[in-house]
Short mmCIF file of N, CA and C in Angstrom, two decimals:
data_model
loop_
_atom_site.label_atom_id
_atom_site.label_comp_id
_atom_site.label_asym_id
_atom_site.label_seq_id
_atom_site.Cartn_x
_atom_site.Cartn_y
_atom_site.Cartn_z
N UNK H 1 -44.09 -226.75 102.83
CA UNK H 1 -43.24 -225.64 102.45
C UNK H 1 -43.37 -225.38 100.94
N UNK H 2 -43.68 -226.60 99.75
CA UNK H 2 -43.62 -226.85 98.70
C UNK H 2 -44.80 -225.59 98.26
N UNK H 3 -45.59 -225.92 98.98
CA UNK H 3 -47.45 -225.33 98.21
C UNK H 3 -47.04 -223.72 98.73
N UNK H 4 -46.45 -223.60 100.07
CA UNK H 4 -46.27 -221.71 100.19
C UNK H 4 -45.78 -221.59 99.15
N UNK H 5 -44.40 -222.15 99.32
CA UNK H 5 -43.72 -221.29 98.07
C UNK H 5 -44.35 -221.29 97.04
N UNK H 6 -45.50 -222.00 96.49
CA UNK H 6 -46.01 -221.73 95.48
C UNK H 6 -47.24 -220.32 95.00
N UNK H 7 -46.99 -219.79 96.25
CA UNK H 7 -47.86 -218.40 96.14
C UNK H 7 -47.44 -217.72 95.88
N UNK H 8 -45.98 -218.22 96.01
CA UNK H 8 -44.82 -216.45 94.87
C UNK H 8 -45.58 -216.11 94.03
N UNK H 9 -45.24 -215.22 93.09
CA UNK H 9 -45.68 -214.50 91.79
C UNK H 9 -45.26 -215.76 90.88
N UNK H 10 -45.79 -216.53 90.11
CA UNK H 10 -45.38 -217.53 89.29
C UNK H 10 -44.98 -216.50 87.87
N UNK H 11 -43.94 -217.65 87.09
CA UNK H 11 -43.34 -216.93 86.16
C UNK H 11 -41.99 -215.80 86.58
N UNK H 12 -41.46 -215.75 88.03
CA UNK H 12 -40.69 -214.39 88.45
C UNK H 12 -39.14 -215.98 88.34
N UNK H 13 -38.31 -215.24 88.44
CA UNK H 13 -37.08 -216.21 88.88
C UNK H 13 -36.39 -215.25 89.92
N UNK H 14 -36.24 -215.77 90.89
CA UNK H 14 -35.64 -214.92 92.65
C UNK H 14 -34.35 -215.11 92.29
N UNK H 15 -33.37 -214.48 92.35
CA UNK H 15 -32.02 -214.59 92.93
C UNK H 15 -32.05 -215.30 94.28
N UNK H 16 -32.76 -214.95 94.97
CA UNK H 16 -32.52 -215.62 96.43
C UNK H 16 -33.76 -215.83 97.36
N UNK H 17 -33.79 -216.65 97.58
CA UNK H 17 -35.39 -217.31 98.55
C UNK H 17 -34.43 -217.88 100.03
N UNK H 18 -35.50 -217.26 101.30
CA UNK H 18 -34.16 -217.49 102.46
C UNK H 18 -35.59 -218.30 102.99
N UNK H 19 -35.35 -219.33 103.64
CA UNK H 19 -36.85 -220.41 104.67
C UNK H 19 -36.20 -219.57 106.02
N UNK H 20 -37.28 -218.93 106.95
CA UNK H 20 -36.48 -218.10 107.58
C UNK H 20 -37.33 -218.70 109.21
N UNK H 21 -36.81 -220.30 109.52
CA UNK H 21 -36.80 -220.83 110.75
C UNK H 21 -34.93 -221.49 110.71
N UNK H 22 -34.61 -220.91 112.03
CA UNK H 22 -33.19 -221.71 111.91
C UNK H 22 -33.50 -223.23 112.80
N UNK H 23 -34.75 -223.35 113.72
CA UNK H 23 -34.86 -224.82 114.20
C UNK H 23 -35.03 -226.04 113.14
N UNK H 24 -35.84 -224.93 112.35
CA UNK H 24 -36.64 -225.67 111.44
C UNK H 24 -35.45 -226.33 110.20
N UNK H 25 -34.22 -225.34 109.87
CA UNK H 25 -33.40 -225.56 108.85
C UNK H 25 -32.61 -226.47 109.17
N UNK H 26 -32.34 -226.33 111.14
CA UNK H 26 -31.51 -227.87 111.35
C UNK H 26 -32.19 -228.98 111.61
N UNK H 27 -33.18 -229.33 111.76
CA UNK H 27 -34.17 -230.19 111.60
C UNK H 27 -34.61 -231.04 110.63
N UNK H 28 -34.79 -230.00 109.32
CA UNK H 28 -35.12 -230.53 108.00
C UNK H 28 -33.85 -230.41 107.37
N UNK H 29 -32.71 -229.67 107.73
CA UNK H 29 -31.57 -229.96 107.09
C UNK H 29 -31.29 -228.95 105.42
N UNK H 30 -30.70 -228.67 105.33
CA UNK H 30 -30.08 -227.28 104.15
C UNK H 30 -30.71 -227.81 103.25
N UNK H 31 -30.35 -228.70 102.79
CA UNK H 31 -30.67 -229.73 101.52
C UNK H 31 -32.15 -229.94 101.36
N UNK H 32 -32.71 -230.26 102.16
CA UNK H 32 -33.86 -230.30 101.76
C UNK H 32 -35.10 -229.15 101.57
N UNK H 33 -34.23 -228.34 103.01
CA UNK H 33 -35.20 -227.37 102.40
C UNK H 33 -35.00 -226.43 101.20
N UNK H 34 -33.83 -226.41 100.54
CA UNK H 34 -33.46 -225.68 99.29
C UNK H 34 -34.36 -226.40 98.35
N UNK H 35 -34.45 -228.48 98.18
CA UNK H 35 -35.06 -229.06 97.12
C UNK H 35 -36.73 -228.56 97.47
N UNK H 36 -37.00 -228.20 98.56
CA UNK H 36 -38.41 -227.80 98.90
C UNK H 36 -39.03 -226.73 98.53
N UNK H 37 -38.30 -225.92 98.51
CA UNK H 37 -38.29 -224.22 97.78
C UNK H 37 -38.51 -224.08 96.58
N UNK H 38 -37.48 -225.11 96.15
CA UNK H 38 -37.11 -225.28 94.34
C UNK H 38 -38.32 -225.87 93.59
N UNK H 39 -38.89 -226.58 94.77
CA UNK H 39 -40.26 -227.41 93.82
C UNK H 39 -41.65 -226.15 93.76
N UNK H 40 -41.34 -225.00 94.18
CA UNK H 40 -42.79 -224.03 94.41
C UNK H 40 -42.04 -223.04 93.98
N UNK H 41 -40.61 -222.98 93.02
CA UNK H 41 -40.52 -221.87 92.98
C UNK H 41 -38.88 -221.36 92.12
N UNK H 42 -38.69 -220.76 91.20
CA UNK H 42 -37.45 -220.47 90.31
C UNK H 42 -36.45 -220.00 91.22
N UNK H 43 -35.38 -219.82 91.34
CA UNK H 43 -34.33 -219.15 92.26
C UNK H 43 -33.22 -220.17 91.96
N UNK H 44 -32.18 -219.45 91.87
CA UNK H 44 -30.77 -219.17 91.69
C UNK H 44 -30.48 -219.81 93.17
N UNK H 45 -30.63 -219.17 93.94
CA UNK H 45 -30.06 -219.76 95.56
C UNK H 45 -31.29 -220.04 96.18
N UNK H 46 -30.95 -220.93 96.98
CA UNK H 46 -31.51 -221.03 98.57
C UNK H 46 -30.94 -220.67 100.40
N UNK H 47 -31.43 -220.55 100.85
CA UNK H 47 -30.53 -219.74 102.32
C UNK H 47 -31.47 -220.20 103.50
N UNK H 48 -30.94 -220.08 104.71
CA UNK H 48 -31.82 -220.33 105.76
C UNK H 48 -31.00 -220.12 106.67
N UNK H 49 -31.64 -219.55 107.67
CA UNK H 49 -30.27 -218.98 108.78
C UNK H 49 -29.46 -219.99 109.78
N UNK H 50 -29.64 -221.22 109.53
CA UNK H 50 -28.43 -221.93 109.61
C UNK H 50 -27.37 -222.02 108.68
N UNK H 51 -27.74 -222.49 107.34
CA UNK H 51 -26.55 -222.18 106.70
C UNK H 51 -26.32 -220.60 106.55
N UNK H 52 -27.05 -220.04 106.76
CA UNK H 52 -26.29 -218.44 106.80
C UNK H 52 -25.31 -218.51 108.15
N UNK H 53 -25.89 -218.62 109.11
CA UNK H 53 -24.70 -218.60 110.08
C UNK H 53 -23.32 -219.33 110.19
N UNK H 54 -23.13 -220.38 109.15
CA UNK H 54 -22.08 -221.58 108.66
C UNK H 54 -21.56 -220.29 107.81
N UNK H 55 -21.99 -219.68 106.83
CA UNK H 55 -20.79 -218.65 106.06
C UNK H 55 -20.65 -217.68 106.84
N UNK H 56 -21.48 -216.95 107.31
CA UNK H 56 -21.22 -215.97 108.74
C UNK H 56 -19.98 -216.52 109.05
N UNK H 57 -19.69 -217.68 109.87
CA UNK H 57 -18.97 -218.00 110.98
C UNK H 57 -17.23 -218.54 109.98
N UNK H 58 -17.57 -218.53 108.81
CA UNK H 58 -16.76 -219.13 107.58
C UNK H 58 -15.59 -217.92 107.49
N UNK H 59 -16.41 -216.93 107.06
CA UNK H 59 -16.27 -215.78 106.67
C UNK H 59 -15.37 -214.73 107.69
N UNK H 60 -15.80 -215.01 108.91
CA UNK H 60 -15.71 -214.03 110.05
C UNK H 60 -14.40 -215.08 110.88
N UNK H 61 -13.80 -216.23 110.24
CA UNK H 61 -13.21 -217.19 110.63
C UNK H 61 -13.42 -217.24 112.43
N UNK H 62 -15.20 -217.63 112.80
CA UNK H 62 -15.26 -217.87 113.83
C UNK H 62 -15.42 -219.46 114.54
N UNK H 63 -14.63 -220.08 115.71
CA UNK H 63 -14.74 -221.21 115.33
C UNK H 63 -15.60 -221.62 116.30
N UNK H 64 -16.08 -220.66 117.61
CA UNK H 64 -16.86 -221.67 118.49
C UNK H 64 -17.57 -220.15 118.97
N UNK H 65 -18.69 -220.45 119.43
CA UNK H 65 -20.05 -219.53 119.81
C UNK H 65 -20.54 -219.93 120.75
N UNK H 66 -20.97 -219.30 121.72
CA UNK H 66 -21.95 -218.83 122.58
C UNK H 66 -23.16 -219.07 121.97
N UNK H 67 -24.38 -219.72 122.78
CA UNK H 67 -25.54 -219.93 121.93
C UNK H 67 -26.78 -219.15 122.84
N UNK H 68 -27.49 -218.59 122.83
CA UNK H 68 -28.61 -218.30 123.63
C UNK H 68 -29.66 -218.68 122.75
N UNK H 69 -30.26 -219.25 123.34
CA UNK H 69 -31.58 -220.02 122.25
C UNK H 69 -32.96 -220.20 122.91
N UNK H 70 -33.80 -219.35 122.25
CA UNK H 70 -35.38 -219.68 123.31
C UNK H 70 -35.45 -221.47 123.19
N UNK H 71 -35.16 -222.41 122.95
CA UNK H 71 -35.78 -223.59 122.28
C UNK H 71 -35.44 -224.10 123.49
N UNK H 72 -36.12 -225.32 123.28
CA UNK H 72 -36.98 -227.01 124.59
C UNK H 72 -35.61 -227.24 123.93
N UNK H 73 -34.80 -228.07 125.22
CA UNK H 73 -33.78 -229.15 124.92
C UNK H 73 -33.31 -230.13 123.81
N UNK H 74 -34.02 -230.57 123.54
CA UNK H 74 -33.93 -231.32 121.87
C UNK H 74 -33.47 -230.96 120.86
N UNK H 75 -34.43 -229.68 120.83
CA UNK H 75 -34.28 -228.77 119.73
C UNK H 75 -33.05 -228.29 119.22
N UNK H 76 -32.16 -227.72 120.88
CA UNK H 76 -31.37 -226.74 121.30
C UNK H 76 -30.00 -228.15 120.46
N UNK H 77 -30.04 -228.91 121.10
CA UNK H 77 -29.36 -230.04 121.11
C UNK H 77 -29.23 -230.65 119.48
N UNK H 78 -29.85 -230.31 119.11
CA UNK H 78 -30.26 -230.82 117.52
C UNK H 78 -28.98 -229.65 116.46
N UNK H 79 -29.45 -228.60 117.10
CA UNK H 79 -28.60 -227.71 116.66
C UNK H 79 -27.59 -227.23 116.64
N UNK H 80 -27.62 -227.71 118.34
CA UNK H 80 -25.45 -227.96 118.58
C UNK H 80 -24.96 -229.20 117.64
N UNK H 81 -25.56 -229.87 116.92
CA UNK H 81 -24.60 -231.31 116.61
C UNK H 81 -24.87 -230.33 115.58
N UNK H 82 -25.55 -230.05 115.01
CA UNK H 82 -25.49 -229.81 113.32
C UNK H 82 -24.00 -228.71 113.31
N UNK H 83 -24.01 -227.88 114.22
CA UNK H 83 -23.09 -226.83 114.03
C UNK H 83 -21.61 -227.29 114.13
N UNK H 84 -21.91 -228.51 114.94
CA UNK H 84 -20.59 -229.37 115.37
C UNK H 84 -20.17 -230.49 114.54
N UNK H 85 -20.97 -230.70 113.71
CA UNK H 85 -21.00 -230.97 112.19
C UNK H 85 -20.26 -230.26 111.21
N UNK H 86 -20.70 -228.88 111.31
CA UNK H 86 -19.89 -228.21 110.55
C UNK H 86 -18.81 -227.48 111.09
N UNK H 87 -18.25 -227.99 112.43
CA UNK H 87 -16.74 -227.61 112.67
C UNK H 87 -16.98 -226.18 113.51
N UNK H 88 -18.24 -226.54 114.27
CA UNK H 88 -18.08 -225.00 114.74
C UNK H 88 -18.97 -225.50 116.26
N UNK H 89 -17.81 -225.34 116.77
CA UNK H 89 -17.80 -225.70 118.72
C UNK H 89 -18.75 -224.47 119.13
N UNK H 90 -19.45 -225.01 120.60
CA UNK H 90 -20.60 -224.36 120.80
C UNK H 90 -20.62 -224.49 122.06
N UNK H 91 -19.43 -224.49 123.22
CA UNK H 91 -19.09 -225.08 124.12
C UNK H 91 -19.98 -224.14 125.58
N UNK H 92 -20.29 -223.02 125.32
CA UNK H 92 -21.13 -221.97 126.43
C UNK H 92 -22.53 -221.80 125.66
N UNK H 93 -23.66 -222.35 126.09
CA UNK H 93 -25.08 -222.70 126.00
C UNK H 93 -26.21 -221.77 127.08
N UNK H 94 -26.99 -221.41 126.65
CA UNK H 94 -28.27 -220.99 127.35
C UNK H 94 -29.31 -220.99 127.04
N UNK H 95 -30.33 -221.34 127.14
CA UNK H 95 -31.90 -221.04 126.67
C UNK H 95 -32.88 -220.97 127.42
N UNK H 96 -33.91 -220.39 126.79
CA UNK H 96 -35.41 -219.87 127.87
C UNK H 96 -36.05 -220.83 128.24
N UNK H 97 -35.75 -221.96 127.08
CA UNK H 97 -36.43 -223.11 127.26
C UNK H 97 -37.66 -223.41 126.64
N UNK H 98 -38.32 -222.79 125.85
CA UNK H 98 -39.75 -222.18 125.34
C UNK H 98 -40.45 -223.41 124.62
N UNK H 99 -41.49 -223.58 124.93
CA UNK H 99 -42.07 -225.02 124.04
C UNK H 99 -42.97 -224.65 123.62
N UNK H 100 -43.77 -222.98 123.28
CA UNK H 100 -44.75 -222.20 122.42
C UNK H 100 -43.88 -221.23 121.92
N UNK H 101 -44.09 -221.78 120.27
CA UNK H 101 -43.16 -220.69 119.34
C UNK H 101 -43.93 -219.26 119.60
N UNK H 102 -44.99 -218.86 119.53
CA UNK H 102 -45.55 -217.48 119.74
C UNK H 102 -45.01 -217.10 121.54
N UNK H 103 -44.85 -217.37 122.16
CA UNK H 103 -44.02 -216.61 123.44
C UNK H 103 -42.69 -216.28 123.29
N UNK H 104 -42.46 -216.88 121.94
CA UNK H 104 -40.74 -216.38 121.47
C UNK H 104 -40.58 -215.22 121.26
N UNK H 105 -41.51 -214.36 120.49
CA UNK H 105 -41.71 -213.03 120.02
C UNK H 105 -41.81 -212.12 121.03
N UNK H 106 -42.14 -213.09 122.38
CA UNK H 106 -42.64 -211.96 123.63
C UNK H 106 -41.62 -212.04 124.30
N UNK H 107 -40.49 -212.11 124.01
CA UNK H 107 -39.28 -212.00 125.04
C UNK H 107 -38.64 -210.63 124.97
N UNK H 108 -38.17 -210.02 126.20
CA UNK H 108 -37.87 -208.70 125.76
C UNK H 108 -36.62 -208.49 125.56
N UNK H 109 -36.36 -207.18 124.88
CA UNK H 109 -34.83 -206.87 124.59
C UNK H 109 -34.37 -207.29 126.89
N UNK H 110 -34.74 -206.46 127.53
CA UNK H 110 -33.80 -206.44 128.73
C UNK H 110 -33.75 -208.01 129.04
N UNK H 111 -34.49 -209.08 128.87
CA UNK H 111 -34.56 -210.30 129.14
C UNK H 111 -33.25 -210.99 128.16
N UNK H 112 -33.16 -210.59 126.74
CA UNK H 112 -32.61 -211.35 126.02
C UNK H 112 -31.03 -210.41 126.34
N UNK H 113 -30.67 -209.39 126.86
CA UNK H 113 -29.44 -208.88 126.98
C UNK H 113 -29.27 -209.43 128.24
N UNK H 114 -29.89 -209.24 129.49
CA UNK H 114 -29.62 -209.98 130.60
C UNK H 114 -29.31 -211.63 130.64
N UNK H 115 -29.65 -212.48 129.57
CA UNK H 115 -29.40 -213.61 129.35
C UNK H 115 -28.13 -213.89 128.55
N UNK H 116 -28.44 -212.98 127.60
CA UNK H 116 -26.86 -213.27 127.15
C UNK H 116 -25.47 -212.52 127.50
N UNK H 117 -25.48 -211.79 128.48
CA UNK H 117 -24.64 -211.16 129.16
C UNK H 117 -24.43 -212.48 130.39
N UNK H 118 -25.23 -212.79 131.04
CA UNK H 118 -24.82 -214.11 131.78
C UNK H 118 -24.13 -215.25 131.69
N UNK H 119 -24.90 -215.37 130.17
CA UNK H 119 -24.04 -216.40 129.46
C UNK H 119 -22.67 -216.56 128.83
N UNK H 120 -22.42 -215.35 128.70
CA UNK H 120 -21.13 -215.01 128.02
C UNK H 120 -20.24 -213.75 128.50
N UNK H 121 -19.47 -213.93 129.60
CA UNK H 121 -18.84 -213.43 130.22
C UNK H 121 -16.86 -213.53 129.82
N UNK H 122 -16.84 -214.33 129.17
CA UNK H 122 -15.34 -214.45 128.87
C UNK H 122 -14.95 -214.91 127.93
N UNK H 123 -13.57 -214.92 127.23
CA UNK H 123 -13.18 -214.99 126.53
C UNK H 123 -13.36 -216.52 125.28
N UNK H 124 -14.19 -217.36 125.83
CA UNK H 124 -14.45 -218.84 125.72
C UNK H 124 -14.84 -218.81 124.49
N UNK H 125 -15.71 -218.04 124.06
CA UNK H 125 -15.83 -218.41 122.54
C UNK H 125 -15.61 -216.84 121.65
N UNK H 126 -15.51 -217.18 120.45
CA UNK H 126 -15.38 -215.76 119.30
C UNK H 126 -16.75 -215.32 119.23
N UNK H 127 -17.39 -215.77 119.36
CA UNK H 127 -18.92 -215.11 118.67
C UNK H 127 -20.13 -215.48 119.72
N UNK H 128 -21.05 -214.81 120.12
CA UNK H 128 -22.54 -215.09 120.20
C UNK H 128 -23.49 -215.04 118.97
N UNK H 129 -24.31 -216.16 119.29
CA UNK H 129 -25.26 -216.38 118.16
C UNK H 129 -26.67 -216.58 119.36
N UNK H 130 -27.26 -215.36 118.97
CA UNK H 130 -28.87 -215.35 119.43
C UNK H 130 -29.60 -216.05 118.27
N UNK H 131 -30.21 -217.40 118.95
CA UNK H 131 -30.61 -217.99 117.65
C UNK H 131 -31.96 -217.86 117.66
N UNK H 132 -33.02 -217.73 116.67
CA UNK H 132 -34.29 -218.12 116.33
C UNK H 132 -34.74 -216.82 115.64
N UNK H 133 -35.39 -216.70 114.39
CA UNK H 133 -35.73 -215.55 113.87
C UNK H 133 -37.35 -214.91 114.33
N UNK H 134 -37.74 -215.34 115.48
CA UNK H 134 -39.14 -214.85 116.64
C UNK H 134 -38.42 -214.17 117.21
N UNK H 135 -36.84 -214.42 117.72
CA UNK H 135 -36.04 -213.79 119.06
C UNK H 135 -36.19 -212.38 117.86
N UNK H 136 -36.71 -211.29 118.87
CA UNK H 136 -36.29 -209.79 118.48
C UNK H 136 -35.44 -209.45 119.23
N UNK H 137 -33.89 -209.03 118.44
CA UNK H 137 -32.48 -208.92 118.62
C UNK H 137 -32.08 -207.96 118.20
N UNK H 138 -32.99 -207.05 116.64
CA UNK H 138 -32.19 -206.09 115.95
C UNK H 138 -31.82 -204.82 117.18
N UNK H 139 -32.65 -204.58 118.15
CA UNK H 139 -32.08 -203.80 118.85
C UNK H 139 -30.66 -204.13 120.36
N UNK H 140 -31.03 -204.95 120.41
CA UNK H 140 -29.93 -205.30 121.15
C UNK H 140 -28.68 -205.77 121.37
N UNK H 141 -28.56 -206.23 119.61
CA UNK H 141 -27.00 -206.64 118.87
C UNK H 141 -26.13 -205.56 119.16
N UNK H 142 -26.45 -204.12 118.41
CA UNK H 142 -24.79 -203.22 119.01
C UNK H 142 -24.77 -203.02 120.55
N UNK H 143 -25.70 -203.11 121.53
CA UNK H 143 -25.17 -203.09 122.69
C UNK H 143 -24.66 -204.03 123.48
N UNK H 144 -25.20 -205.35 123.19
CA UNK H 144 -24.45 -206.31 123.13
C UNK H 144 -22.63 -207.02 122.74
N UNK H 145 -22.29 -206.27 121.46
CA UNK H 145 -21.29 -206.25 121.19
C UNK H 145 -20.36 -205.37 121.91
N UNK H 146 -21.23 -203.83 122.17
CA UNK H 146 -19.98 -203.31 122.77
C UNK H 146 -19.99 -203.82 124.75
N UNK H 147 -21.02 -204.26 124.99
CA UNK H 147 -20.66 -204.80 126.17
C UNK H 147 -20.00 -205.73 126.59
N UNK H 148 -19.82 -207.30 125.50
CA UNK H 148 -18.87 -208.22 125.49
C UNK H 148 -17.70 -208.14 124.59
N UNK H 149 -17.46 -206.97 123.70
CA UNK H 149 -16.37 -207.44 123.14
C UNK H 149 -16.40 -208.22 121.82
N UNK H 150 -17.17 -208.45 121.33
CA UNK H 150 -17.33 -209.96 120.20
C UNK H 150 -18.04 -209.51 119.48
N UNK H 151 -18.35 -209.81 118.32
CA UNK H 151 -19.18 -210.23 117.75
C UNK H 151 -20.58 -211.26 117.69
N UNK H 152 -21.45 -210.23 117.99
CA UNK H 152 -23.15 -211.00 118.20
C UNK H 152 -23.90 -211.10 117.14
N UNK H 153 -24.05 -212.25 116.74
CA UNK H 153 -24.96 -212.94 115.58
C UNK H 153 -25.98 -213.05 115.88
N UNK H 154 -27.13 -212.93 114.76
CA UNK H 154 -28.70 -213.52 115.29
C UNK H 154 -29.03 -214.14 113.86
N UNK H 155 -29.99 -214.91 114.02
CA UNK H 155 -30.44 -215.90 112.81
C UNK H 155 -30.82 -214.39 111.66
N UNK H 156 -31.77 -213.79 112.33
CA UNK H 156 -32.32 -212.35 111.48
C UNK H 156 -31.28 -211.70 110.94
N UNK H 157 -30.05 -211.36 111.18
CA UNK H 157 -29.11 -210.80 110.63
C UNK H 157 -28.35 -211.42 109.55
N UNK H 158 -27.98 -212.47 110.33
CA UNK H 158 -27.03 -213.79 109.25
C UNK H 158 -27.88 -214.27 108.20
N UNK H 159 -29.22 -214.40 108.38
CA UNK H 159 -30.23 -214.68 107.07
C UNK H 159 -30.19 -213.14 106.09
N UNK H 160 -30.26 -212.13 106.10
CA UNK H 160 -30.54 -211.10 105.55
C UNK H 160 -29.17 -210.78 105.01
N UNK H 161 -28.11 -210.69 105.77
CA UNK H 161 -26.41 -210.70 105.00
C UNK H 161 -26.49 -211.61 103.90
N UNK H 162 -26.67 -213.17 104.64
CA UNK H 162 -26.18 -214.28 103.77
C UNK H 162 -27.55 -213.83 102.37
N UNK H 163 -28.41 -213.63 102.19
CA UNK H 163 -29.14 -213.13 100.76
C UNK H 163 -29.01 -212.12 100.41
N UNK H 164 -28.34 -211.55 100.97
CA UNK H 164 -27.78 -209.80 100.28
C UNK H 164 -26.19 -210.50 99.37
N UNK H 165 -25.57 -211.36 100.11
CA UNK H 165 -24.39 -211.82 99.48
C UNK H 165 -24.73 -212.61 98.51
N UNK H 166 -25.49 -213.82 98.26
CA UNK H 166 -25.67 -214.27 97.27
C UNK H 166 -26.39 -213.63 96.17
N UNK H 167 -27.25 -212.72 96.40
CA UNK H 167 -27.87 -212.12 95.75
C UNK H 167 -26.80 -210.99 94.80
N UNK H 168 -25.79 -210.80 95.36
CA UNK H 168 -24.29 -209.84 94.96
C UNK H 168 -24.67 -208.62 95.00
N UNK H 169 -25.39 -208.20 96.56
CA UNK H 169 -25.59 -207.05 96.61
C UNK H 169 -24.47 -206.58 97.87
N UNK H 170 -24.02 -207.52 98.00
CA UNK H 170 -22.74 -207.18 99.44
C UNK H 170 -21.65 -208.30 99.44
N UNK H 171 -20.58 -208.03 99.09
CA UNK H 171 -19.64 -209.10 99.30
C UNK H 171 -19.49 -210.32 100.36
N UNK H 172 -18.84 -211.53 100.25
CA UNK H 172 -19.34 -212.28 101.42
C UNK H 172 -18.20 -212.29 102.06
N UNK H 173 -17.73 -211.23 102.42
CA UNK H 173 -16.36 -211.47 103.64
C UNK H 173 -17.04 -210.05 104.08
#
């Protein structure tokens, strides 16, 4: 991660650098990948759409989510403790199951609304979180919302808020 980041423009200082895998951020963990960034590269902040979704969910005082997640079991599992770590219950689960990151990209909007409409039928949690930034979601978040009621998160959204906010181009509430 050290040597990419080192292909930035050297000499620039970023307001904000986002590592934009959320398996990957609970895996390697906030912390490290911010010290990983920092070694290839000047910036003020670091972000990654796990901890973006921790102020998302901060912010939006949401306390437990719906998860739809292309990821293999482990993965999926790796990411419920981290979230449950940070105080945020995850009690209604689904995933494609996917163990080739490039078939992530090939999932379709009617596949990923039909999945998470299955999954989340009632009142059980405040939020859906479509997780993985391969899942293409930007079109299917407002219909999503107005079909369940809630508020639908995706790693792609909560990463791009959470560096628009630190960056102080959008407030973080």
């Amino acid at each position: 991660m050290a040597s990419a980041v080192k292909l930035f423009p050297s000499g620039v200082r970023f307001d904000v650098v986002g590592y934009g895998c959320t398996s990957g951020s609970a895996v390697i963990g906030a912390d490290r990948v911010a010290e990983l960034v920092r070694a290839g590269c000047e910036t003020r902040h670091v972000t990654n759409p796990l901890s973006a979704l921790v102020a998302a969910c901060r912010t939006q005082e949401i306390k437990s989510l719906s998860i739809l997640s292309p990821y293999v079991e482990p993965v999926s599992e790796h990411l419920r403790r981290v979230l449950a770590d940070e105080g945020i219950e995850t009690p209604v689960f689904g995933s494609f199951n996917i163990g080739v990151e490039g078939v992530v990209a090939r999932i379709t909007d009617r596949s990923i609304v039909e999945a998470a409409m299955a999954l989340d039928r009632g009142p059980e949690t405040d939020a859906i979180f479509l997780s993985c930034t391969n899942l293409q979601t930007l079109d299917v978040i407002p219909r999503l919302e107005q079909a369940l009621g809630k508020p639908v998160l995706s790693s792609n959204a909560v990463l791009a808020w959470h560096m628009k906010s630190l960056a102080g181009l959008c407030p973080l509430s």
